[in-house]
């Protein structure tokens, strides 16, 4: 070899060999991949020999296929069969009874029975509004706390749940009667607007959706503070925003609750957003000292591997079974007892035109207090509606 490295013709020859080898490898990959797609019984002896000679390729292709399958499965809604779900709920009931400090994390999945679309998801309320699509405001104002909201309020009353951290902006925890101090609405509450010019911030609870004119980085609601005259803002925290309001986000209480919790129950959340808040998961504690995690969700969540128990079921089904197991009645929701009406600040004269959303109304063909409806827990559990619309390994349904 001449000084200064290989000659030009030597380099070209080496390059040809390299290309040829690459092409052979690609061809082999195609062949092996084709053979692997066949059922084992249908492979010829020649094909079997090729697979045996290509161990590395086979391993790689099988790995790829598993990863693809895994990603697909994460999107699917899965239901445990009724017997399995009952067994898991019995275990969950034991955990609820034994917990010294139980914190509940909730997501859009607990409100779907109230026909509330996820506020921030791809088909969420504000996403649709951003795209210039309309959202039926009537649907939102007709929504009422679900069996799950009412069960959580009861568990708190029974001192079995100490705090609730929610991603939902629909205000339904508040309306279920859960005390304000026991809720952290991390992404805001669509019924609350605040004056940040007043110290401390002055809060205005309304009986209508205050977010009609607001959007990402644009929070003014079009109404003014009765005390100082400054513009009011909504409390919604959009994607890409950092929530800084004390209330109704109540981060301080959420963080304190997480640090005290020995048990966390996650209901109807994909946890994709919540997992980004390390303070909620006590990640600074060693794994053995972190709270025990129970997850109720139809789909995969990034915390499944850390969970003591994962229940694949609809929140209302699971909560109904759980309350039965605990021997607790689920109070029926009543507009007459909905705290939003006593918390609300009425609009002043001249402010009526500042919104066009339908207002919540206390009376809605409902008996006055004293003539209570039958409790929710008397509903049949394993009858027709149990697990309805959900089969094993069904494809995720598009929320419309
Ligand atoms: Zn003010």
Tab-separated table of N, CA and C in Angstrom, residues 171-225:
chain	number	residue	atom	x	y	z
A	171	UNK	N	-66.251	22.074	36.871
A	171	UNK	CA	-66.824	22.530	38.134
A	171	UNK	C	-67.716	21.506	38.833
A	172	UNK	N	-67.727	20.262	38.358
A	172	UNK	CA	-68.685	19.300	38.907
A	172	UNK	C	-68.320	18.795	40.309
A	173	UNK	N	-67.037	18.825	40.672
A	173	UNK	CA	-66.686	18.445	42.054
A	173	UNK	C	-67.279	19.445	43.035
A	174	UNK	N	-67.117	20.715	42.703
A	174	UNK	CA	-67.674	21.776	43.547
A	174	UNK	C	-69.180	21.602	43.662
A	175	UNK	N	-69.817	21.311	42.530
A	175	UNK	CA	-71.280	21.207	42.507
A	175	UNK	C	-71.788	19.930	43.178
A	176	UNK	N	-70.885	18.970	43.415
A	176	UNK	CA	-71.301	17.734	44.094
A	176	UNK	C	-71.393	17.950	45.605
A	177	UNK	N	-70.912	19.106	46.072
A	177	UNK	CA	-70.978	19.390	47.501
A	177	UNK	C	-69.658	19.181	48.226
A	178	UNK	N	-68.638	18.807	47.488
A	178	UNK	CA	-67.304	18.669	48.089
A	178	UNK	C	-66.836	20.053	48.532
A	179	UNK	N	-66.339	20.198	49.794
A	179	UNK	CA	-65.927	21.543	50.242
A	179	UNK	C	-64.770	22.097	49.410
A	180	UNK	N	-64.738	23.395	49.214
A	180	UNK	CA	-63.691	24.047	48.407
A	180	UNK	C	-62.287	23.670	48.877
A	181	UNK	N	-62.112	23.595	50.201
A	181	UNK	CA	-60.776	23.321	50.747
A	181	UNK	C	-60.289	21.920	50.369
A	182	UNK	N	-61.222	21.039	50.005
A	182	UNK	CA	-60.836	19.654	49.703
A	182	UNK	C	-60.612	19.432	48.216
A	183	UNK	N	-60.684	20.516	47.398
A	183	UNK	CA	-60.525	20.362	45.942
A	183	UNK	C	-59.374	21.218	45.430
A	184	UNK	N	-58.583	20.643	44.542
A	184	UNK	CA	-57.637	21.429	43.753
A	184	UNK	C	-58.023	21.246	42.292
A	185	UNK	N	-58.513	22.312	41.662
A	185	UNK	CA	-58.867	22.247	40.243
A	185	UNK	C	-57.681	22.803	39.460
A	186	UNK	N	-56.753	21.897	39.136
A	186	UNK	CA	-55.450	22.320	38.604
A	186	UNK	C	-55.540	23.089	37.291
A	187	UNK	N	-56.599	22.859	36.530
A	187	UNK	CA	-56.728	23.554	35.241
A	187	UNK	C	-57.873	24.555	35.243
A	188	UNK	N	-58.335	24.907	36.439
A	188	UNK	CA	-59.343	25.956	36.552
A	188	UNK	C	-60.763	25.432	36.641
A	189	UNK	N	-61.695	26.381	36.698
A	189	UNK	CA	-63.121	26.068	36.840
A	189	UNK	C	-63.889	27.030	35.946
A	190	UNK	N	-64.659	26.469	35.019
A	190	UNK	CA	-65.332	27.300	34.010
A	190	UNK	C	-66.411	28.210	34.588
A	191	UNK	N	-66.775	28.032	35.856
A	191	UNK	CA	-67.799	28.878	36.476
A	191	UNK	C	-67.200	29.992	37.338
A	192	UNK	N	-65.857	30.057	37.378
A	192	UNK	CA	-65.242	31.042	38.277
A	192	UNK	C	-64.406	32.044	37.493
A	193	UNK	N	-64.632	33.354	37.779
A	193	UNK	CA	-63.756	34.400	37.252
A	193	UNK	C	-63.202	35.176	38.442
A	194	UNK	N	-62.026	35.779	38.248
A	194	UNK	CA	-61.364	36.435	39.379
A	194	UNK	C	-60.857	37.820	39.002
A	195	UNK	N	-60.745	38.667	40.034
A	195	UNK	CA	-60.061	39.950	39.880
A	195	UNK	C	-58.695	39.790	40.510
A	196	UNK	N	-57.645	39.899	39.677
A	196	UNK	CA	-56.297	39.740	40.219
A	196	UNK	C	-55.727	41.085	40.660
A	197	UNK	N	-56.479	42.180	40.403
A	197	UNK	CA	-56.021	43.503	40.865
A	197	UNK	C	-56.321	43.667	42.352
A	198	UNK	N	-57.329	42.989	42.825
A	198	UNK	CA	-57.668	43.050	44.247
A	198	UNK	C	-56.725	42.133	45.040
A	199	UNK	N	-56.390	42.559	46.273
A	199	UNK	CA	-55.583	41.718	47.157
A	199	UNK	C	-56.371	41.444	48.422
A	200	UNK	N	-56.608	40.216	48.806
A	200	UNK	CA	-56.361	39.022	47.984
A	200	UNK	C	-57.279	39.001	46.754
A	201	UNK	N	-56.947	38.133	45.785
A	201	UNK	CA	-57.772	38.050	44.578
A	201	UNK	C	-59.242	37.899	44.958
A	202	UNK	N	-60.090	38.633	44.239
A	202	UNK	CA	-61.525	38.550	44.516
A	202	UNK	C	-62.156	37.582	43.517
A	203	UNK	N	-62.888	36.622	44.070
A	203	UNK	CA	-63.420	35.548	43.239
A	203	UNK	C	-64.906	35.750	42.968
A	204	UNK	N	-65.308	35.515	41.734
A	204	UNK	CA	-66.724	35.582	41.377
A	204	UNK	C	-67.167	34.240	40.815
A	205	UNK	N	-67.980	33.517	41.597
A	205	UNK	CA	-68.559	32.272	41.092
A	205	UNK	C	-69.810	32.673	40.329
A	206	UNK	N	-69.985	32.126	39.131
A	206	UNK	CA	-71.171	32.441	38.317
A	206	UNK	C	-71.963	31.170	38.045
A	207	UNK	N	-73.193	31.337	37.626
A	207	UNK	CA	-74.013	30.168	37.281
A	207	UNK	C	-74.017	29.930	35.776
A	208	UNK	N	-73.018	30.514	35.081
A	208	UNK	CA	-72.879	30.275	33.644
A	208	UNK	C	-71.397	30.125	33.317
A	209	UNK	N	-71.103	29.550	32.168
A	209	UNK	CA	-69.736	29.365	31.687
A	209	UNK	C	-69.115	30.736	31.419
A	210	UNK	N	-68.053	31.084	32.155
A	210	UNK	CA	-67.471	32.424	32.012
A	210	UNK	C	-66.427	32.488	30.893
A	211	UNK	N	-66.169	31.354	30.213
A	211	UNK	CA	-65.040	31.297	29.273
A	211	UNK	C	-65.431	31.589	27.828
A	212	UNK	N	-66.626	32.105	27.650
A	212	UNK	CA	-67.155	32.322	26.302
A	212	UNK	C	-66.206	33.136	25.410
A	213	UNK	N	-65.578	34.164	25.980
A	213	UNK	CA	-64.739	35.039	25.147
A	213	UNK	C	-63.250	34.791	25.364
A	214	UNK	N	-62.914	33.771	26.126
A	214	UNK	CA	-61.504	33.603	26.470
A	214	UNK	C	-60.868	32.491	25.645
A	215	UNK	N	-59.540	32.484	25.634
A	215	UNK	CA	-58.789	31.477	24.875
A	215	UNK	C	-57.370	31.440	25.436
A	216	UNK	N	-56.510	30.699	24.750
A	216	UNK	CA	-55.105	30.621	25.145
A	216	UNK	C	-54.507	32.026	25.238
A	217	UNK	N	-53.881	32.338	26.375
A	217	UNK	CA	-53.252	33.646	26.610
A	217	UNK	C	-54.225	34.818	26.497
A	218	UNK	N	-55.505	34.551	26.504
A	218	UNK	CA	-56.488	35.642	26.420
A	218	UNK	C	-57.584	35.320	27.429
A	219	UNK	N	-57.465	35.867	28.605
A	219	UNK	CA	-58.304	35.385	29.698
A	219	UNK	C	-59.389	36.345	30.160
A	220	UNK	N	-59.416	37.568	29.604
A	220	UNK	CA	-60.416	38.515	30.086
A	220	UNK	C	-61.820	38.088	29.663
A	221	UNK	N	-62.716	38.152	30.627
A	221	UNK	CA	-64.059	37.610	30.389
A	221	UNK	C	-65.033	38.670	29.877
A	222	UNK	N	-64.617	39.947	29.956
A	222	UNK	CA	-65.518	41.001	29.481
A	222	UNK	C	-66.344	41.621	30.602
A	223	UNK	N	-66.150	41.149	31.820
A	223	UNK	CA	-66.836	41.771	32.958
A	223	UNK	C	-65.796	42.407	33.877
A	224	UNK	N	-66.264	43.301	34.751
A	224	UNK	CA	-65.341	44.040	35.612
A	224	UNK	C	-65.629	43.742	37.081
A	225	UNK	N	-64.585	43.944	37.902
A	225	UNK	CA	-64.677	43.722	39.352
A	225	UNK	C	-65.643	44.735	39.967
